Coordinates of C-alpha atoms in Angstrom, one line a residue:
M38 CA -12.0 8.1 12.7
A39 CA -11.9 6.9 9.1
S40 CA -14.2 4.2 7.8
V41 CA -13.7 1.6 5.1
G42 CA -16.1 3.5 2.9
S43 CA -13.9 6.6 2.9
H44 CA -10.9 4.7 1.4
P45 CA -10.2 4.5 -2.3
S46 CA -12.7 2.2 -3.9
W47 CA -10.0 0.5 -6.0
L48 CA -8.3 -0.9 -2.9
E49 CA -11.1 -3.4 -2.4
Q50 CA -9.9 -5.5 -5.3
A51 CA -6.2 -4.5 -5.2
V52 CA -3.3 -7.1 -5.2
F53 CA 0.0 -5.3 -4.9
Y54 CA 3.4 -6.3 -6.4
E55 CA 6.4 -4.7 -4.7
I56 CA 9.4 -3.9 -6.9
Y57 CA 12.9 -3.2 -5.7
P58 CA 13.8 -1.1 -8.8
Q59 CA 17.5 -1.7 -9.0
S60 CA 16.9 -5.5 -9.1
F61 CA 13.8 -5.9 -11.4
Y62 CA 14.8 -5.4 -15.0
D63 CA 17.7 -3.6 -16.6
S64 CA 16.6 -2.0 -19.9
N65 CA 19.8 -0.2 -20.7
N66 CA 22.3 -2.9 -19.8
D67 CA 24.3 -1.0 -17.2
G68 CA 23.8 -3.7 -14.6
I69 CA 21.1 -1.8 -12.6
G70 CA 17.4 -2.2 -12.9
D71 CA 15.5 0.9 -14.0
I72 CA 12.1 2.5 -14.5
P73 CA 11.8 1.7 -18.2
G74 CA 12.5 -1.9 -17.2
I75 CA 9.5 -1.9 -14.9
T76 CA 7.4 -0.4 -17.7
A77 CA 8.6 -3.1 -20.0
K78 CA 7.4 -5.8 -17.6
L79 CA 4.0 -4.4 -16.8
D80 CA 2.2 -7.0 -18.9
Y81 CA 3.9 -9.8 -16.9
I82 CA 2.7 -8.2 -13.6
H83 CA -0.8 -7.7 -15.0
D84 CA -1.0 -11.3 -16.2
L85 CA 0.1 -12.5 -12.8
G86 CA -3.1 -11.0 -11.5
C87 CA -1.6 -8.0 -9.7
N88 CA -3.2 -4.6 -10.4
A89 CA -1.1 -2.3 -8.3
L90 CA 2.6 -1.7 -7.7
W91 CA 4.6 -0.4 -4.8
I92 CA 8.0 0.8 -6.0
N93 CA 10.8 1.2 -3.4
P94 CA 12.6 4.6 -3.4
C95 CA 13.7 5.7 -6.9
F96 CA 14.7 9.2 -6.1
A97 CA 18.0 11.0 -6.1
S98 CA 20.3 9.6 -3.5
P99 CA 24.0 8.8 -2.7
F100 CA 22.7 5.3 -2.0
K101 CA 24.3 4.7 1.4
D102 CA 21.0 3.1 2.4
A103 CA 19.9 1.8 -1.0
G104 CA 17.8 5.0 -1.7
Y105 CA 16.2 5.4 1.7
D106 CA 18.7 8.3 2.1
I107 CA 17.1 10.8 -0.3
S108 CA 18.9 13.8 -1.6
D109 CA 16.0 15.1 -3.7
Y110 CA 12.4 14.0 -3.2
C111 CA 11.3 15.4 -6.6
Q112 CA 14.0 14.0 -8.9
V113 CA 14.3 10.4 -10.1
A114 CA 17.8 9.0 -9.6
P115 CA 19.7 9.1 -12.9
R116 CA 20.5 5.4 -12.6
Y117 CA 16.8 4.6 -12.8
G118 CA 16.0 7.1 -15.6
S119 CA 14.2 10.4 -15.5
N120 CA 11.0 12.0 -14.1
D121 CA 9.5 11.6 -17.6
D122 CA 10.2 7.9 -17.4
L123 CA 8.3 7.7 -14.1
V124 CA 5.4 9.6 -15.5
E125 CA 5.3 7.2 -18.5
L126 CA 5.2 4.3 -16.1
F127 CA 2.2 5.9 -14.4
T128 CA 0.5 6.3 -17.8
Q129 CA 1.2 2.8 -19.0
A130 CA 0.0 1.3 -15.7
H131 CA -3.2 3.3 -15.8
D132 CA -3.8 2.1 -19.4
R133 CA -3.9 -1.4 -17.9
N134 CA -6.1 -0.3 -15.0
M135 CA -3.2 -0.6 -12.6
H136 CA -2.2 1.8 -9.8
V137 CA 1.3 2.8 -8.7
L138 CA 2.5 3.7 -5.2
L139 CA 5.9 5.3 -4.6
D140 CA 7.9 5.0 -1.4
L141 CA 7.8 8.1 0.8
V142 CA 10.6 8.5 3.4
P143 CA 9.3 11.4 5.6
G144 CA 11.4 10.9 8.7
H145 CA 14.8 11.8 7.4
T146 CA 16.8 12.7 4.3
S147 CA 20.3 12.1 3.1
E148 CA 23.0 14.3 4.6
E149 CA 23.5 15.5 1.0
H150 CA 20.0 16.9 0.7
P151 CA 20.0 20.7 0.0
W152 CA 17.8 21.2 3.1
F153 CA 20.4 19.7 5.3
Q154 CA 23.3 21.5 3.6
S155 CA 21.5 24.7 4.5
S156 CA 20.5 23.6 7.9
Q157 CA 24.1 22.8 9.0
Q158 CA 25.3 26.3 8.2
A159 CA 26.4 28.6 11.0
E160 CA 24.1 31.4 9.9
D161 CA 20.4 31.2 10.5
N162 CA 18.3 30.5 7.4
N163 CA 14.9 29.1 6.4
F164 CA 16.2 25.5 6.9
S165 CA 18.0 25.9 10.2
D166 CA 15.2 24.2 12.1
R167 CA 14.2 21.6 9.4
Y168 CA 16.3 19.1 11.3
I169 CA 16.8 18.4 15.0
W170 CA 19.9 20.1 16.5
T171 CA 21.2 20.3 20.0
N172 CA 22.5 23.5 21.6
N173 CA 26.2 23.0 20.9
A174 CA 28.5 20.6 19.2
F175 CA 29.3 18.8 22.4
D176 CA 25.7 18.4 23.6
G177 CA 24.3 14.9 22.8
Y178 CA 21.1 13.1 23.7
S179 CA 19.8 9.6 24.3
M180 CA 19.0 9.3 20.5
P181 CA 21.8 8.7 18.1
F182 CA 23.5 12.0 17.2
I183 CA 26.5 13.4 15.3
G184 CA 28.7 16.3 16.4
G185 CA 31.7 18.0 14.9
E186 CA 30.8 17.8 11.2
S187 CA 28.9 21.0 10.7
Q188 CA 29.6 24.7 10.7
R189 CA 26.9 25.4 13.2
D190 CA 27.8 24.8 16.9
A191 CA 25.4 21.9 17.4
A192 CA 25.0 18.1 17.0
Y193 CA 22.3 16.7 14.9
I194 CA 20.0 13.8 15.7
L195 CA 19.9 10.7 13.4
N196 CA 17.2 8.2 12.6
F197 CA 19.4 5.3 11.5
F198 CA 22.7 5.5 9.7
K199 CA 25.1 8.4 10.1
C200 CA 24.0 9.6 6.7
Q201 CA 20.3 10.1 7.7
P202 CA 19.7 13.2 9.8
A203 CA 16.2 13.3 11.3
L204 CA 13.7 15.8 10.1
N205 CA 12.0 18.0 12.8
Y206 CA 8.4 17.1 13.5
G207 CA 8.8 18.2 17.1
F208 CA 8.9 16.4 20.5
A209 CA 5.8 15.2 22.3
T210 CA 7.5 15.7 25.6
T211 CA 10.5 18.0 26.0
D212 CA 13.4 17.8 28.4
R213 CA 16.0 20.0 26.6
S214 CA 15.7 23.6 25.6
W215 CA 16.5 22.8 22.0
Q216 CA 13.5 20.5 21.6
M217 CA 10.5 22.0 19.8
S218 CA 6.8 21.1 20.1
P219 CA 4.8 19.4 17.3
D220 CA 2.9 22.8 17.0
S221 CA 6.1 24.8 16.5
A222 CA 6.5 26.8 13.3
A223 CA 9.5 24.5 12.4
A224 CA 7.4 21.3 12.8
Q225 CA 4.6 22.8 10.8
A226 CA 7.0 23.8 8.0
T227 CA 8.3 20.2 7.9
R228 CA 4.8 18.8 7.6
Q229 CA 4.0 21.3 4.8
A230 CA 7.2 20.3 3.0
M231 CA 6.2 16.7 3.0
V232 CA 2.7 17.5 1.8
D233 CA 4.4 19.4 -1.1
V234 CA 6.4 16.4 -2.0
M235 CA 3.3 14.2 -2.1
K236 CA 1.4 16.7 -4.2
F237 CA 4.3 16.9 -6.6
W238 CA 4.1 13.2 -7.5
L239 CA 0.3 12.9 -7.2
S240 CA -0.1 15.7 -9.7
R241 CA 2.0 13.7 -12.2
G242 CA 0.0 10.5 -11.9
C243 CA 1.2 8.7 -8.8
D244 CA -1.6 7.0 -7.0
G245 CA -0.3 7.2 -3.5
F246 CA 2.6 6.2 -1.2
R247 CA 3.9 3.5 1.0
V248 CA 5.3 5.4 4.0
D249 CA 8.5 4.4 5.6
M250 CA 8.7 4.2 9.4
A251 CA 5.4 6.2 9.5
Y252 CA 5.0 5.8 13.3
S253 CA 8.3 7.5 14.2
L254 CA 7.9 11.1 13.1
V255 CA 7.3 12.9 16.4
K256 CA 10.1 12.2 18.9
N257 CA 9.4 11.2 22.6
D258 CA 5.9 10.3 21.6
S259 CA 3.8 8.2 24.0
D260 CA 3.0 4.6 23.4
D261 CA -0.3 5.5 21.9
K262 CA 1.5 7.7 19.3
K263 CA -0.9 10.6 19.9
E264 CA 1.2 13.4 18.4
T265 CA 2.4 11.3 15.4
I266 CA -1.2 10.3 14.7
H267 CA -2.2 14.0 14.8
A268 CA 0.6 15.0 12.4
W269 CA -0.5 12.4 9.9
Q270 CA -4.1 13.3 10.3
E271 CA -3.2 16.9 9.3
M272 CA -1.0 15.9 6.4
L273 CA -3.3 13.2 5.0
S274 CA -6.5 15.2 5.3
T275 CA -4.9 17.9 3.2
I276 CA -3.9 15.4 0.6
K277 CA -7.2 13.5 0.6
S278 CA -9.2 16.7 0.1
E279 CA -7.4 17.2 -3.2
Y280 CA -6.7 13.6 -4.2
P281 CA -9.5 11.5 -2.7
E282 CA -8.6 8.3 -4.6
S283 CA -4.9 8.4 -3.5
A284 CA -3.9 5.5 -1.3
F285 CA -1.5 5.3 1.6
V286 CA 0.0 2.2 3.3
S287 CA 2.0 2.6 6.5
E288 CA 5.1 0.8 7.8
W289 CA 3.6 0.9 11.3
G290 CA 2.3 -2.6 12.3
V291 CA -0.3 -1.3 14.8
P292 CA -3.4 -0.8 12.7
N293 CA -5.7 0.7 15.3
Q294 CA -3.2 3.6 15.5
S295 CA -2.1 3.9 11.8
L296 CA -5.6 3.7 10.4
Q297 CA -6.8 6.4 12.9
A298 CA -3.9 8.5 11.6
G299 CA -5.6 8.4 8.2
F300 CA -3.8 5.6 6.4
D301 CA -5.8 3.3 4.2
M302 CA -3.7 0.3 4.9
D303 CA -1.1 -1.0 7.5
F304 CA 1.3 -3.8 7.1
Y305 CA 1.2 -6.9 9.3
L306 CA 5.0 -6.6 9.7
D307 CA 7.5 -9.5 10.3
W308 CA 8.7 -8.6 13.8
H309 CA 11.2 -11.1 15.3
S310 CA 13.8 -11.0 17.9
E311 CA 15.3 -13.5 20.4
D312 CA 12.7 -12.5 23.0
T313 CA 9.6 -11.7 21.1
G314 CA 7.6 -12.1 17.9
N315 CA 4.1 -11.3 16.6
G316 CA 1.4 -13.2 14.8
Y317 CA 2.8 -12.7 11.3
N318 CA 6.1 -13.9 12.5
L319 CA 4.5 -17.0 14.1
L320 CA 2.7 -17.7 10.9
A321 CA 5.6 -17.7 8.4
R322 CA 9.0 -16.7 9.8
N323 CA 9.5 -17.9 13.4
T324 CA 13.3 -18.1 13.2
S325 CA 16.2 -15.8 13.5
N326 CA 18.0 -17.6 10.7
P327 CA 16.4 -16.9 7.3
I328 CA 17.8 -20.1 5.7
S329 CA 17.5 -22.5 8.7
R330 CA 14.6 -24.9 8.5
A331 CA 15.7 -26.7 11.7
D332 CA 15.2 -23.6 13.8
D333 CA 11.9 -22.5 12.2
T334 CA 8.8 -23.1 14.3
S335 CA 6.3 -21.2 12.2
Y336 CA 2.8 -22.5 11.6
L337 CA 3.4 -23.0 7.8
N338 CA 6.4 -25.2 8.4
A339 CA 5.1 -28.8 8.1
D340 CA 7.6 -30.0 10.7
S341 CA 6.8 -27.4 13.4
N342 CA 3.8 -29.1 14.8
Q343 CA 2.3 -25.7 15.6
S344 CA -1.4 -25.0 15.6
A345 CA -2.8 -21.8 14.1
R346 CA -3.9 -20.6 17.6
S347 CA -0.8 -18.5 18.4
F348 CA -1.0 -16.7 15.1
L349 CA -4.7 -16.1 15.5
D350 CA -4.4 -14.9 19.1
D351 CA -2.3 -12.1 17.9
Y352 CA -4.1 -11.4 14.6
I353 CA -7.8 -11.5 15.4
P354 CA -7.8 -8.9 18.2
Q355 CA -5.9 -6.5 15.9
Y356 CA -8.3 -7.3 13.0
E357 CA -11.4 -6.7 15.2
R358 CA -10.1 -3.4 16.5
S359 CA -9.2 -2.1 13.0
K360 CA -11.5 -3.7 10.5
D361 CA -13.9 -0.7 10.4
L362 CA -11.0 1.7 10.0
G363 CA -9.2 0.3 7.0
H364 CA -7.1 -2.7 5.9
F365 CA -4.5 -4.7 7.8
C366 CA -2.3 -6.2 5.1
F367 CA -0.3 -9.4 4.7
I368 CA 3.0 -9.5 2.8
T369 CA 4.8 -12.4 1.3
C370 CA 8.1 -10.7 2.0
N371 CA 9.7 -7.3 1.4
H372 CA 13.0 -5.6 0.9
D373 CA 13.7 -5.8 4.7
T374 CA 12.5 -9.3 5.2
P375 CA 14.2 -12.7 4.4
R376 CA 12.5 -14.6 1.6
W377 CA 10.5 -17.7 2.4
S378 CA 12.7 -19.8 0.1
P379 CA 14.8 -21.9 0.8
R380 CA 13.6 -22.2 4.4
L381 CA 10.1 -23.2 3.4
T382 CA 9.5 -25.9 0.8
E383 CA 7.5 -25.2 -2.4
R384 CA 4.5 -27.0 -1.0
E385 CA 4.6 -24.8 2.2
R386 CA 5.0 -21.6 0.1
K387 CA 2.0 -22.5 -2.0
L388 CA -0.1 -22.9 1.2
A389 CA 1.2 -19.5 2.3
F390 CA 0.1 -17.9 -0.9
A391 CA -3.3 -19.5 -0.5
L392 CA -3.7 -18.1 3.0
I393 CA -2.3 -14.6 2.4
S394 CA -4.4 -14.2 -0.8
T395 CA -7.7 -15.1 0.9
M396 CA -7.3 -13.3 4.3
P397 CA -8.9 -9.8 4.8
G398 CA -6.9 -6.8 3.7
V399 CA -4.9 -6.1 0.6
P400 CA -2.1 -8.7 -0.2
F401 CA 1.4 -7.6 -1.1
I402 CA 3.6 -9.9 -3.2
Y403 CA 7.4 -9.2 -3.2
Y404 CA 8.9 -9.5 -6.7
G405 CA 10.2 -13.0 -7.3
D406 CA 8.3 -14.7 -4.5
E407 CA 5.8 -15.9 -7.1
I408 CA 8.5 -18.1 -8.6
G409 CA 10.2 -19.0 -5.3
M410 CA 13.3 -16.9 -5.6
R411 CA 15.7 -17.8 -2.8
Y412 CA 17.3 -15.8 -0.1
Q413 CA 21.0 -15.4 -0.9
T414 CA 23.8 -15.1 1.6
L415 CA 25.8 -12.1 0.3
P416 CA 28.1 -9.3 1.5
S417 CA 26.3 -6.1 2.3
K418 CA 25.4 -3.8 -0.5
E419 CA 24.4 -0.1 -0.1
G420 CA 23.7 -0.5 3.6
G421 CA 21.6 -3.7 3.1
Y422 CA 23.5 -6.0 5.5
Y423 CA 21.4 -9.1 6.1
R424 CA 18.7 -7.6 3.9
T425 CA 20.9 -7.8 0.9
G426 CA 20.1 -11.4 0.3
S427 CA 16.4 -10.6 -0.4
R428 CA 17.3 -7.9 -3.0
T429 CA 18.9 -10.0 -5.8
P430 CA 18.0 -9.6 -9.5
M431 CA 14.7 -10.9 -10.8
Q432 CA 15.1 -14.3 -12.6
W433 CA 13.3 -14.1 -15.9
D434 CA 14.8 -16.8 -18.1
R435 CA 17.9 -19.0 -18.8
S436 CA 19.8 -16.3 -20.8
D437 CA 22.8 -14.5 -19.4
N438 CA 22.2 -13.2 -15.9
L439 CA 18.9 -15.0 -15.9
G440 CA 17.4 -12.4 -18.2
F441 CA 17.8 -9.5 -15.8
S442 CA 20.5 -7.7 -17.8
Q443 CA 22.8 -8.1 -20.7
A444 CA 25.6 -6.3 -18.8
A445 CA 28.8 -8.2 -17.8
S446 CA 28.0 -10.3 -14.7
D447 CA 30.7 -8.3 -12.7
D448 CA 28.7 -5.1 -13.4
L449 CA 25.4 -6.3 -11.9
Y450 CA 23.9 -4.5 -9.0
L451 CA 23.9 -7.8 -7.1
P452 CA 24.8 -11.3 -8.4
V453 CA 22.0 -13.5 -9.7
D454 CA 21.3 -16.9 -8.2
S455 CA 24.1 -19.1 -9.5
S456 CA 22.3 -22.4 -8.7
S457 CA 21.7 -24.7 -11.7
D458 CA 18.1 -25.0 -10.6
A459 CA 17.5 -21.3 -9.9
P460 CA 13.8 -20.7 -10.6
T461 CA 12.8 -18.6 -13.6
V462 CA 9.6 -17.1 -15.0
A463 CA 10.2 -18.7 -18.4
D464 CA 10.6 -22.2 -17.0
Q465 CA 7.6 -22.0 -14.7
E466 CA 5.3 -20.6 -17.3
K467 CA 5.7 -23.9 -19.1
Q468 CA 4.8 -26.0 -16.0
S469 CA 1.1 -26.4 -15.0
D470 CA 2.1 -27.4 -11.4
S471 CA 4.7 -24.7 -10.9
M472 CA 4.8 -22.2 -8.1
L473 CA 4.0 -19.4 -10.6
S474 CA 1.0 -21.4 -12.0
W475 CA -0.4 -21.9 -8.4
V476 CA 0.0 -18.2 -7.6
K477 CA -1.9 -17.2 -10.7
Q478 CA -4.7 -19.6 -9.8
V479 CA -5.0 -18.2 -6.3
I480 CA -5.0 -14.6 -7.4
T481 CA -7.5 -15.4 -10.1
V482 CA -9.9 -16.9 -7.5
R483 CA -9.4 -13.8 -5.4
N484 CA -10.0 -11.4 -8.3
E485 CA -13.1 -13.2 -9.5
H486 CA -14.9 -13.4 -6.1
P487 CA -16.4 -10.4 -4.2
A488 CA -16.3 -12.5 -1.0
L489 CA -12.5 -12.2 -1.1
Q490 CA -12.3 -8.4 -1.4
A491 CA -10.3 -6.5 1.1
S492 CA -13.1 -5.6 3.5
S493 CA -15.4 -8.6 3.0
K494 CA -16.4 -10.3 6.2
F495 CA -14.1 -12.8 7.9
T496 CA -15.4 -15.5 10.2
L497 CA -13.1 -18.0 11.9
L498 CA -14.7 -21.5 11.6
A499 CA -12.1 -23.8 13.0
A500 CA -8.6 -23.7 14.4
P501 CA -8.2 -26.6 16.9
S502 CA -5.4 -26.1 19.4
T503 CA -4.3 -29.8 19.0
G504 CA -4.4 -29.9 15.2
R505 CA -2.7 -28.1 12.3
S506 CA -5.8 -27.1 10.3
L507 CA -7.4 -23.8 9.9
A508 CA -10.8 -22.9 8.3
Y509 CA -12.5 -19.6 7.8
L510 CA -15.4 -18.1 5.9
R511 CA -15.2 -15.0 3.7
S512 CA -18.5 -13.4 2.8
S513 CA -19.5 -10.6 0.4
H514 CA -21.0 -7.5 2.0
D515 CA -24.5 -8.6 0.9
Q516 CA -23.9 -12.2 2.0
S517 CA -24.8 -13.4 -1.5
Q518 CA -21.5 -15.1 -1.9
R519 CA -19.6 -17.1 0.7
L520 CA -16.3 -18.9 0.4
L521 CA -14.9 -21.4 2.8
V522 CA -11.1 -21.5 3.0
A523 CA -9.4 -24.5 4.6
I524 CA -5.7 -25.1 5.1
N525 CA -3.8 -28.0 6.6
P526 CA 0.0 -27.4 6.7
G527 CA 0.7 -30.6 8.6
K528 CA 1.8 -34.0 7.3
Q529 CA -1.3 -35.9 8.3
T530 CA -4.8 -35.9 7.0
E531 CA -7.0 -33.9 9.3
R532 CA -10.8 -33.8 9.8
L533 CA -12.5 -30.5 10.6
R534 CA -15.9 -30.8 12.3
L535 CA -18.5 -28.3 11.3
D536 CA -21.2 -26.9 13.5
Q537 CA -23.8 -27.5 10.8
P538 CA -23.8 -29.2 7.4
L539 CA -22.4 -27.1 4.6
P540 CA -25.1 -25.3 2.7
L541 CA -25.8 -26.6 -0.8
L542 CA -24.9 -24.5 -3.8
E543 CA -27.8 -24.5 -6.3
N544 CA -29.0 -27.9 -4.9
K545 CA -25.6 -29.5 -5.3
A546 CA -22.5 -29.9 -3.1
P547 CA -20.3 -26.8 -2.5
E548 CA -18.0 -26.1 -5.5
V549 CA -14.3 -26.6 -5.0
L550 CA -12.7 -23.5 -6.6
L551 CA -9.1 -24.5 -5.8
G552 CA -7.3 -27.4 -4.2
E553 CA -8.7 -30.7 -3.0
V554 CA -11.0 -31.5 -0.1
D555 CA -13.2 -34.4 0.9
I556 CA -16.6 -33.0 1.8
K557 CA -18.8 -35.0 4.2
T558 CA -22.1 -34.2 5.9
E559 CA -20.7 -32.9 9.1
H560 CA -17.0 -32.5 8.4
I561 CA -14.4 -31.9 5.8
E562 CA -11.2 -33.8 5.4
L563 CA -8.0 -32.1 4.3
G564 CA -5.0 -34.2 3.0
P565 CA -1.5 -33.5 4.2
Q566 CA -0.1 -30.1 3.3
S567 CA -3.3 -29.1 1.4
A568 CA -5.5 -26.1 0.9
A569 CA -9.0 -25.7 -0.6
I570 CA -11.4 -22.9 -1.4
L571 CA -15.1 -23.9 -1.6
E572 CA -18.0 -21.8 -2.7
L573 CA -21.0 -22.2 -0.5
A574 CA -24.6 -21.1 -1.0
G575 CA -25.1 -17.4 -0.3
I576 CA -27.8 -15.9 1.9
T577 CA -30.6 -14.2 0.0
D578 CA -33.6 -12.3 1.2

């Protein structure tokens, strides 16, 4: 098993900013965001306090699934620029002491990828077994499959859309003659091909990858994902031996599995269905309707009357099982997840940022969440469906298209928010009490205090089942710095009793670093919908 000490040292102080490239900034005015546009905005991201980027897929693609259908892993899509543009982005980011993760999609390719074009030929070739094929064109399986579209007499297995044939990493258990084991030569060749892709970009300055659907490589795997874990251990150990400071974050959501597999980070994903949810979902998005406040019963909703216990009952056991293996990371949103706004108010979103930025792990901020960009109800674009509403252009200022592009509005990748009060960076930079100003303050506190680093100790102090408040302690590894974080998302003032008086800080009361709180001898009082970060006395020898 990996340990925290084996992970890239820069992750301890990392704050990530996720960029959907087609929607961030259009530098050539064709209506689509591009890589030079990201480079042009690096200073904004740096000034926000973020020192790392995750860029969604920017590789060659027919864009039937917004770039998650890759036709060439080693070529930037022309609409985003060139490979040289991406290398320049790496260089400019490194000059600012920032790191860049690309998005790796290892489970499938586009049907237009040269590998698949060769694999579907009738004659055997080096790529015949790169994908998963049945024995004949009329032979299907319980997994989605497509028959009748290839020269070879077989049907091919899909991962998601019809355009995404699944790569062959083998089957943990087999029940058909065409299924190969994870140790087969074909599965080994697929793993090596993915290692080659990672090395291609790492050698050009990339700092690592966010890995799409990392838990789903080996088919028919057991619930403990034994074979998929083994596949990743093999691939990542090869990469880490050559690039020890490279970082990997998995779309997995089960940290004791993903971190054993060799990942440095795992996302606390937003899982919600009619029948089930998880702790993150209970924290911030406990609704099936992304814009309905009435149906939202998440902890951060001031009207929900929910305590923090349900969220903590899910989170803490996972944190305890995985804290010595790596980082379990909170997100504000992502390209697959409905934005907080307009469902949560600005006040509630500020509390969410305070919590996510001070919990263990490495926080990930989705572009635009720092100004409160709103989920938009839109027709599907490039396979986005309901996700399309979280992928609209970044809102920079009050110029045409809210500063995203000088192209005609009809030529934009997606329409900008047409509301008269659409939030923009330029407006909020002028306001000391804006969402953007608050986010900068929270991130600054995090960046300036070792007690808030990714693996610094977390101790739950209070989360009464009959109240709304939550309090926890973050402590630096040597215990010399300790911060108390307290949050009350409810509409009433709440008192949190303490087991012992707060320790004095240099013979005076604890320093309030952010927010407001009334400090008493044996309790603290939090006003309605408030958060506070206090510095306590450290423990010294």
